[in-house]
Short mmCIF file of C-alpha atoms in Angstrom, two decimals:
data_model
loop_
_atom_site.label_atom_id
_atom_site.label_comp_id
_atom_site.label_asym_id
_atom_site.label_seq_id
_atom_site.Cartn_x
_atom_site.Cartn_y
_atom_site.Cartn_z
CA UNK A 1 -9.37 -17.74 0.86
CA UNK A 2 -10.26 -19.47 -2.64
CA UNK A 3 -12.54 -19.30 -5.26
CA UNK A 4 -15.05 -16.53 -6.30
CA UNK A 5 -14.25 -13.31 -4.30
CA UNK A 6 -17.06 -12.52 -1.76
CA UNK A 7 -17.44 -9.12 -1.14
CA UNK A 8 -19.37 -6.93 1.29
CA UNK A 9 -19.59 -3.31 0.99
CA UNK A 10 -20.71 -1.77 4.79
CA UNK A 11 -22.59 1.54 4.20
CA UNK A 12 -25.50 1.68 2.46
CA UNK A 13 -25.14 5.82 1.95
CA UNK A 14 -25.18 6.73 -1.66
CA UNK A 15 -21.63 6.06 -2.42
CA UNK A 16 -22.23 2.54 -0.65
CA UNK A 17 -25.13 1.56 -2.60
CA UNK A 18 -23.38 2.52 -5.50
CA UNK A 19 -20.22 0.69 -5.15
CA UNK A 20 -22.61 -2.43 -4.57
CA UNK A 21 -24.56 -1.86 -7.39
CA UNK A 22 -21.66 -1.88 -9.91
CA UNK A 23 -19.46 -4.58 -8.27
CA UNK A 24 -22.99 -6.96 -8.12
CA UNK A 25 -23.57 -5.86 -12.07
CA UNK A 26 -20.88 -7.57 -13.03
CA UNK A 27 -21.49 -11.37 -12.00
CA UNK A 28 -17.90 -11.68 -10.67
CA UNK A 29 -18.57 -11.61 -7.24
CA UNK A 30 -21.23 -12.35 -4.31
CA UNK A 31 -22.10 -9.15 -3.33
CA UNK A 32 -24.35 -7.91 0.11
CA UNK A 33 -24.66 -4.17 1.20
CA UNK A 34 -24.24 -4.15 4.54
CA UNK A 35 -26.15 -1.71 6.68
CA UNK A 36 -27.59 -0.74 10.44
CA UNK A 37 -30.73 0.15 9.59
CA UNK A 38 -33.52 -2.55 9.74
CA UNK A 39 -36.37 -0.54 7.91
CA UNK A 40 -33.81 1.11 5.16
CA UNK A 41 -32.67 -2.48 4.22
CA UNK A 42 -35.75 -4.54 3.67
CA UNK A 43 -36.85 -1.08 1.77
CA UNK A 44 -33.88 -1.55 -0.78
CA UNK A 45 -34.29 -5.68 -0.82
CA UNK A 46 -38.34 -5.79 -1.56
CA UNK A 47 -38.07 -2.14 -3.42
CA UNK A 48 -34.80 -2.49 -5.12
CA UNK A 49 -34.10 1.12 -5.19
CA UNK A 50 -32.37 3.63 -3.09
CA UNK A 51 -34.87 6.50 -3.47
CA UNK A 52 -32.87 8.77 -0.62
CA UNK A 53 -29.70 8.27 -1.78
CA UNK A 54 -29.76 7.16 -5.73
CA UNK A 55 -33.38 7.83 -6.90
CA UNK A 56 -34.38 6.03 -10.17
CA UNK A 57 -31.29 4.00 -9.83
CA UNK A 58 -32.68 0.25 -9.95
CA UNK A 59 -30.35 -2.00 -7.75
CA UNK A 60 -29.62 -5.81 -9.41
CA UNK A 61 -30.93 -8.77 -8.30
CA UNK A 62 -27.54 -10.21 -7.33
CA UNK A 63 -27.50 -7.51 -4.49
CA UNK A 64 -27.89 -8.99 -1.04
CA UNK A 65 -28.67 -7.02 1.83
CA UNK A 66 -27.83 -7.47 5.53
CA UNK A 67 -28.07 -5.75 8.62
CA UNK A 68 -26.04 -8.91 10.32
CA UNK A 69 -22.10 -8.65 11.06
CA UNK A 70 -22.53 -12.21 10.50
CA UNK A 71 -22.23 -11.51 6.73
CA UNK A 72 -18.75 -10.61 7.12
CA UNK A 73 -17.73 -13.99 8.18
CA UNK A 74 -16.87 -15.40 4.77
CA UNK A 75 -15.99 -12.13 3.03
CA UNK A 76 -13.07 -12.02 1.11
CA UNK A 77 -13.06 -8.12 1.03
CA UNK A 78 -14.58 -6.11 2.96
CA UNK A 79 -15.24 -2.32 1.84
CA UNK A 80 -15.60 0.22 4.62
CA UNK A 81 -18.13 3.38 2.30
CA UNK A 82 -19.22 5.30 5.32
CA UNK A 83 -17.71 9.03 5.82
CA UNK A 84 -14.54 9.18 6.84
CA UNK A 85 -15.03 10.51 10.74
CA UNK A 86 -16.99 7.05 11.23
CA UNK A 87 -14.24 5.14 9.87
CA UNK A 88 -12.04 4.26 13.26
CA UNK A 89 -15.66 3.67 15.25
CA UNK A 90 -17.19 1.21 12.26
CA UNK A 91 -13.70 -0.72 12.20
CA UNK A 92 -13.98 -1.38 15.97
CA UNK A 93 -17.32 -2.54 15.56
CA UNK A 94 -17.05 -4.88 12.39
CA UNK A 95 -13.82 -5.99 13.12
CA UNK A 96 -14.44 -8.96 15.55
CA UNK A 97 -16.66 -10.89 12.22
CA UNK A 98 -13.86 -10.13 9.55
CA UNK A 99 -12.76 -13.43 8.40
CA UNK A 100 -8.96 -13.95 9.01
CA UNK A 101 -7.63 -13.45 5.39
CA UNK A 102 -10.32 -10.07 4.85
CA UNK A 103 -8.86 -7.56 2.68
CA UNK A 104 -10.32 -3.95 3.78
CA UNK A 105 -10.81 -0.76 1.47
CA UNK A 106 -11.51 2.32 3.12
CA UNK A 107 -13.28 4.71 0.32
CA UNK A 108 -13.58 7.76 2.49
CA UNK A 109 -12.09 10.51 1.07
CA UNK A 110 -11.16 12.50 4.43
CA UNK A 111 -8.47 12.91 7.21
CA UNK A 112 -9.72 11.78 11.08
CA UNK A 113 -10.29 15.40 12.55
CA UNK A 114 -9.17 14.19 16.08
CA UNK A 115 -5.67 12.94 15.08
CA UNK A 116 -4.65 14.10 11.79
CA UNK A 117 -3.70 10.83 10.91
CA UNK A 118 -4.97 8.95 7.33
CA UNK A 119 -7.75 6.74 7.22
CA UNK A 120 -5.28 3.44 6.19
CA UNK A 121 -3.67 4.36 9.41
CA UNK A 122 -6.58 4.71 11.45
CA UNK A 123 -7.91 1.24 10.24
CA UNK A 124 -4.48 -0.61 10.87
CA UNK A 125 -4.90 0.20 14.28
CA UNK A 126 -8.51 -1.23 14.55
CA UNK A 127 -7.62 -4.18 11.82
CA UNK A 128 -3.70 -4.89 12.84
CA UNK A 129 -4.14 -8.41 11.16
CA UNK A 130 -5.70 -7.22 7.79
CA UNK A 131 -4.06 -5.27 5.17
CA UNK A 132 -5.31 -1.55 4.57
CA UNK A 133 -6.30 -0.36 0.73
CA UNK A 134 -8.15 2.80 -0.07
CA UNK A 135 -10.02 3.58 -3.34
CA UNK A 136 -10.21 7.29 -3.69
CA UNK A 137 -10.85 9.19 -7.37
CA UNK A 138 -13.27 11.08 -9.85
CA UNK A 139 -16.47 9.41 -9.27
CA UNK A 140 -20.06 10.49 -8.56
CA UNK A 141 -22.26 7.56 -6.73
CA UNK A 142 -25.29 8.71 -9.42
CA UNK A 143 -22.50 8.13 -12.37
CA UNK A 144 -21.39 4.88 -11.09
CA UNK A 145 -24.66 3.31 -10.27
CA UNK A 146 -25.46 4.37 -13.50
CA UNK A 147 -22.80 2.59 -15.22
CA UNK A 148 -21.40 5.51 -16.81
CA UNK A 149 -17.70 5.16 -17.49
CA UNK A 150 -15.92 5.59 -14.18
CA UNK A 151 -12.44 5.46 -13.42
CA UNK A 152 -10.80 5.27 -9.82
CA UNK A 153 -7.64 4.33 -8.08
CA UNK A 154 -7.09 1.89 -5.65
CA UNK A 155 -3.22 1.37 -3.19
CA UNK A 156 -2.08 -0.96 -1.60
CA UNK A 157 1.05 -1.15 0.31
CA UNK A 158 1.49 -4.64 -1.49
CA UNK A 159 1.24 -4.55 -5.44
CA UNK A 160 0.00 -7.96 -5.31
CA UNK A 161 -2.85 -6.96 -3.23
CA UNK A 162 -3.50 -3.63 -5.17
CA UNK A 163 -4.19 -5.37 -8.28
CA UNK A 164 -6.16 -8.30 -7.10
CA UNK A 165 -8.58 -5.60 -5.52
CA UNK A 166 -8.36 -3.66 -9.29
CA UNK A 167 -9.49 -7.23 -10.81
CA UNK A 168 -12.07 -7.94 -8.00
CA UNK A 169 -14.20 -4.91 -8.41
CA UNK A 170 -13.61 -3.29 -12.07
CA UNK A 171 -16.23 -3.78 -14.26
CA UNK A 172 -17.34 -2.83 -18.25
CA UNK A 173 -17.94 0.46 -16.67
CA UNK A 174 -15.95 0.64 -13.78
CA UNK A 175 -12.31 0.26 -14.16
CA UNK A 176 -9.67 0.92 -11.40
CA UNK A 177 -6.28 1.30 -11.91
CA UNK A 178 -3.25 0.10 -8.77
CA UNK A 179 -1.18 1.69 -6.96
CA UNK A 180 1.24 1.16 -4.34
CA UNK A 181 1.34 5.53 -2.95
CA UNK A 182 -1.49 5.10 -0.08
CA UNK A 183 -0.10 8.15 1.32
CA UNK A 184 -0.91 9.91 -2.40
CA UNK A 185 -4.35 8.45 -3.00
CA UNK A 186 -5.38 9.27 0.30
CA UNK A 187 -4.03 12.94 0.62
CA UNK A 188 -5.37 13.65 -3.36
CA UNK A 189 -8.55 12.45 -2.27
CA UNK A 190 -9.28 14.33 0.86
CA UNK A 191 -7.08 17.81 -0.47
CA UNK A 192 -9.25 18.03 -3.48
CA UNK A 193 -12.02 18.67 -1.53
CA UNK A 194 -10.60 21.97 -0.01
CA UNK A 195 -9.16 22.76 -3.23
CA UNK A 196 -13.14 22.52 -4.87
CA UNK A 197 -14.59 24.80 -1.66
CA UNK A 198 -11.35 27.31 -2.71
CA UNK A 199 -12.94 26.92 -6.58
CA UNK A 200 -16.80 27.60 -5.37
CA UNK A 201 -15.33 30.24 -3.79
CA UNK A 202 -14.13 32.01 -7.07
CA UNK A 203 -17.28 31.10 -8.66
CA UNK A 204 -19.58 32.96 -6.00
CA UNK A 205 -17.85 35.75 -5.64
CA UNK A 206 -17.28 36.21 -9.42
CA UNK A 207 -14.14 36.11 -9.49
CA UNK A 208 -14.19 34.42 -12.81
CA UNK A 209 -12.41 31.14 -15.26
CA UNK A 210 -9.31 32.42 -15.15
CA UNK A 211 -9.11 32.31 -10.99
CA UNK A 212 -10.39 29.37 -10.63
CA UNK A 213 -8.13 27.12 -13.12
CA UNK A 214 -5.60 29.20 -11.14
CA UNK A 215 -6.46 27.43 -7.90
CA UNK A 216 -6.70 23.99 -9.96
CA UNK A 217 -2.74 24.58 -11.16
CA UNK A 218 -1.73 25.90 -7.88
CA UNK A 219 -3.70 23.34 -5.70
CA UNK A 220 -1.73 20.65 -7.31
CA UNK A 221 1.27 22.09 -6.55
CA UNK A 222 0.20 22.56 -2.96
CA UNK A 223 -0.87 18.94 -2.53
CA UNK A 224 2.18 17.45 -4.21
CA UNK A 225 4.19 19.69 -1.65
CA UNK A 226 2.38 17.72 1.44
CA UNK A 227 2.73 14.25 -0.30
CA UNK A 228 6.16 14.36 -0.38
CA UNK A 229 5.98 15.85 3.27
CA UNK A 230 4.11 12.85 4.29
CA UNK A 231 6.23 10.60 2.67
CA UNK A 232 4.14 9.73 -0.82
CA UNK A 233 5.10 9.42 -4.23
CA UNK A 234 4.41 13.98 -5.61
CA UNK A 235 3.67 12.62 -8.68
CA UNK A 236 0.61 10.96 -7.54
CA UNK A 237 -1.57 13.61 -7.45
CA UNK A 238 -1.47 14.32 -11.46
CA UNK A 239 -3.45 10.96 -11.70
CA UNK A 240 -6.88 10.05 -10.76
CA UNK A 241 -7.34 10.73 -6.94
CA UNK A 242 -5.60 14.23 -7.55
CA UNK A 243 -5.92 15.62 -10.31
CA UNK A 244 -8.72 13.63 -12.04
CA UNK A 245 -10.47 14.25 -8.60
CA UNK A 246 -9.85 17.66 -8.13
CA UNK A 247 -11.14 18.70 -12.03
CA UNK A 248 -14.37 17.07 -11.31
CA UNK A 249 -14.82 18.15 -8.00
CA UNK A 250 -13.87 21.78 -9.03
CA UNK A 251 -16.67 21.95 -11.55
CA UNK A 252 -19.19 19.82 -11.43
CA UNK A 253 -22.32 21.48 -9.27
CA UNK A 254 -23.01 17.65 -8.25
CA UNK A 255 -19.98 18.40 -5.53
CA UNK A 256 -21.10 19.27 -2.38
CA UNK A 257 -18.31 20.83 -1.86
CA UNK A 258 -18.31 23.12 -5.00
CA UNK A 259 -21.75 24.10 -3.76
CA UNK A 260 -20.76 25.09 -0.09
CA UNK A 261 -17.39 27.38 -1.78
CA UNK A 262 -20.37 29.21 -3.98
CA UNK A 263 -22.26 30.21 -0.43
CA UNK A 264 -19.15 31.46 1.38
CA UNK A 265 -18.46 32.98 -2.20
CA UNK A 266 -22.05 34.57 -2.18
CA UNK A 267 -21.27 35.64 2.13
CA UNK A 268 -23.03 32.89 3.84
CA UNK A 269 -21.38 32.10 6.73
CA UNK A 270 -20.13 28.03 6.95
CA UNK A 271 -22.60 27.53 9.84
CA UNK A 272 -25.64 28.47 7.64
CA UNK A 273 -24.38 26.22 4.56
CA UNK A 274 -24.31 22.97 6.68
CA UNK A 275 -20.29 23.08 6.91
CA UNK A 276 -20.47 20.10 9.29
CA UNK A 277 -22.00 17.58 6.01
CA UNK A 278 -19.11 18.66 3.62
CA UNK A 279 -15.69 16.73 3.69
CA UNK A 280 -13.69 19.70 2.86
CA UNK A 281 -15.26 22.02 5.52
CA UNK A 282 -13.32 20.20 8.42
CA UNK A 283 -10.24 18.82 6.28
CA UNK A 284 -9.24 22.57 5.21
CA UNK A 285 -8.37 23.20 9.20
CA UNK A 286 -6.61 19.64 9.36
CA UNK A 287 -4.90 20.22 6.33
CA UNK A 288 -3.90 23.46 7.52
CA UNK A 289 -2.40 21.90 10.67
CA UNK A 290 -0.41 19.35 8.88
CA UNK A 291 1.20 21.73 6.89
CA UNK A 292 2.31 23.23 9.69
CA UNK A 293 3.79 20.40 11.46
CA UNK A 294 5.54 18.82 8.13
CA UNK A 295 6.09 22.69 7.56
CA UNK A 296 5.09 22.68 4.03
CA UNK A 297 3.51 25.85 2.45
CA UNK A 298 -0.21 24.99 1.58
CA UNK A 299 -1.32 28.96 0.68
CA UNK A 300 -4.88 28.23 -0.42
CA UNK A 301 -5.83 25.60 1.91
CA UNK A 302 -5.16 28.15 5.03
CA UNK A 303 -7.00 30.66 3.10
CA UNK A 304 -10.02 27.90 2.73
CA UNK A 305 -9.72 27.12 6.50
CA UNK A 306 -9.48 31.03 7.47
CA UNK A 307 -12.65 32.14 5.05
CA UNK A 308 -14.52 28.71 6.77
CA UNK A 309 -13.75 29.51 10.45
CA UNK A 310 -14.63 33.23 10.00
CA UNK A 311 -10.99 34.75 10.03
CA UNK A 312 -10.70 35.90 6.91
CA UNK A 313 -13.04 37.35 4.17
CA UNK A 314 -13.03 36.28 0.84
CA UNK A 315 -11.48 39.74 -0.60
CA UNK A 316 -8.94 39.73 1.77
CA UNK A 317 -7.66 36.31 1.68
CA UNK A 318 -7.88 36.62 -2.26
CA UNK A 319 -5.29 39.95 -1.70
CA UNK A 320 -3.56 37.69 0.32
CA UNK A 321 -3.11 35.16 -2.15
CA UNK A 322 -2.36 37.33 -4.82
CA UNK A 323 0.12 39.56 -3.31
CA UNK A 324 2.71 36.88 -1.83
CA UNK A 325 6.41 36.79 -2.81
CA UNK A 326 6.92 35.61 -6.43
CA UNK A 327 8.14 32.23 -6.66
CA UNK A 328 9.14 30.34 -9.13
CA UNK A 329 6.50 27.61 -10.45
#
């Protein structure tokens, strides 16, 4: 395909809507939000705002919005923004209306529960003729509807195609840098999750600063650890997507996932906090089980899993923590 990139962004969720708002902001592109809800979508076109998702945020007049797979046909990339256990299932579904030279960008930031496997991987198998990229990284949907400065990273297996996708959606505001370490990107983005329920943790139980940039330090190590398990580049995960990710994630009360690690902090059990709505809840047992098989030593991440699925109480898994063999760092 030639010309103007057309892009369509399928998920009109918060982080959706976002991503649409600030890749239609800057002109470069045709832009439509594609979603499957018939009311919600002529809501946002005759409304132009998102009151559920990004309240006060006006959406641009360059934003077209579709319920129709038939707006896929001439897309030049094709954004998948819906949570990452819908992934696999919206690939299937879309992927008979991709046009034949699509690019697709998965922007979950998850593992699939059911197989463990990454979300490039997943939607290879559903897309075997497109190439997979994933954007992953520090960035709130309110901040980046917003247009407040937003960075991001965005891998490719081909560098070529990594930075045309950089140049097709940065912006004055929202600036992504390429990659070629899928396998980095994707584990930063979903491990940083855990690693901010492990830091909400500290914070509700009172545990104090001083534990929780603790976690931070050590939660890098433990995700460069499974990166190099999994075959990624380690130092990956001291950019953006790990990091950059984690930091924000960690301690920022926009997080959902900060905010679940302060109830189980505070002794709410996981069920009562909505576990099942919080990306980190579910990747902290995956996570857990791909350390085992890659045997790689993930410490906190079991102890996020164990606290989640009732095992372990927070004292006791912070003993446990804090009383194991002294490596070296």
């Amino acid at each position: 395909m030639s010309g103007t990139e057309k892009i369509v962004v399928i998920g009109a969720g918060a982080f959706g809507t976002a991503l649409a708002t600030v890749i239609a902001l800057e002109g470069k592109a045709g832009v439509t939000l594609l979603g499957r809800d018939p009311s919600l979508m002529a809501d946002l076109r005759n409304d132009r705002v998102h009151d559920a998702a990004l309240p006060g945020v006006p959406l641009p007049d360059a934003l077209d919005f579709s319920t129709e797979p038939d707006a896929l046909y001439d897309a030049s990339i094709v954004l998948f923004a819906m949570p990452s256990q819908a992934q696999g299932d919206a690939a299937r579904h879309y992927g008979p209306y991709l046009h034949a030279d699509a690019l697709v960008v998965t922007c979950a930031k998850g593992i699939e529960r059911s197989t463990g496997r990454l979300l490039t991987d997943v939607l290879e198998q559903a897309l075997p003729r497109h190439p997979v990229a994933v954007l992953s990284g520090p960035g709130f949907a309110a901040d980046i509807a917003r247009g407040l400065p937003t960075a991001m990273a965005i891998a490719a297996g081909d560098p070529s195609v990594a930075e045309r996708l950089a140049h097709a959606v940065s912006g004055r505001t929202f600036r992504l840098y390429a990659s070629t370490d899928r396998v980095g990107v994707q584990l930063g983005g979903a491990l940083k999750n855990v690693l901010a329920i492990a830091c909400g943790i500290v914070e509700g139980a009172g545990l104090g600063d001083s534990a929780r940039a603790a976690l931070i330090s050590r939660g890098l190590a433990e995700m460069s650890r499974l990166v190099a398990a999994m075959g990624g580049q380690a130092e990956t995960v001291r950019g953006l997507s790990g990091l950059g990710d984690l930091v924000l994630t960690a301690t920022s009360h926009q997080s959902r996932n900060l905010r679940f690690g302060i109830g189980l902090g505070q002794g709410e059990p996981a069920d009562a906090l909505g576990g099942l709505l919080v990306e980190g809840a579910f990747t902290a047992a995956i996570a857990a089980s791909l350390a085992e098989r890659h045997q790689v030593d993930l410490p906190i991440t079991a102890a996020v899993a164990s606290i989640i699925e009732g095992r372990l109480d927070v004292a006791t898994a912070m003993e446990q923590l804090m009383t194991r063999p002294i490596t070296t760092e």
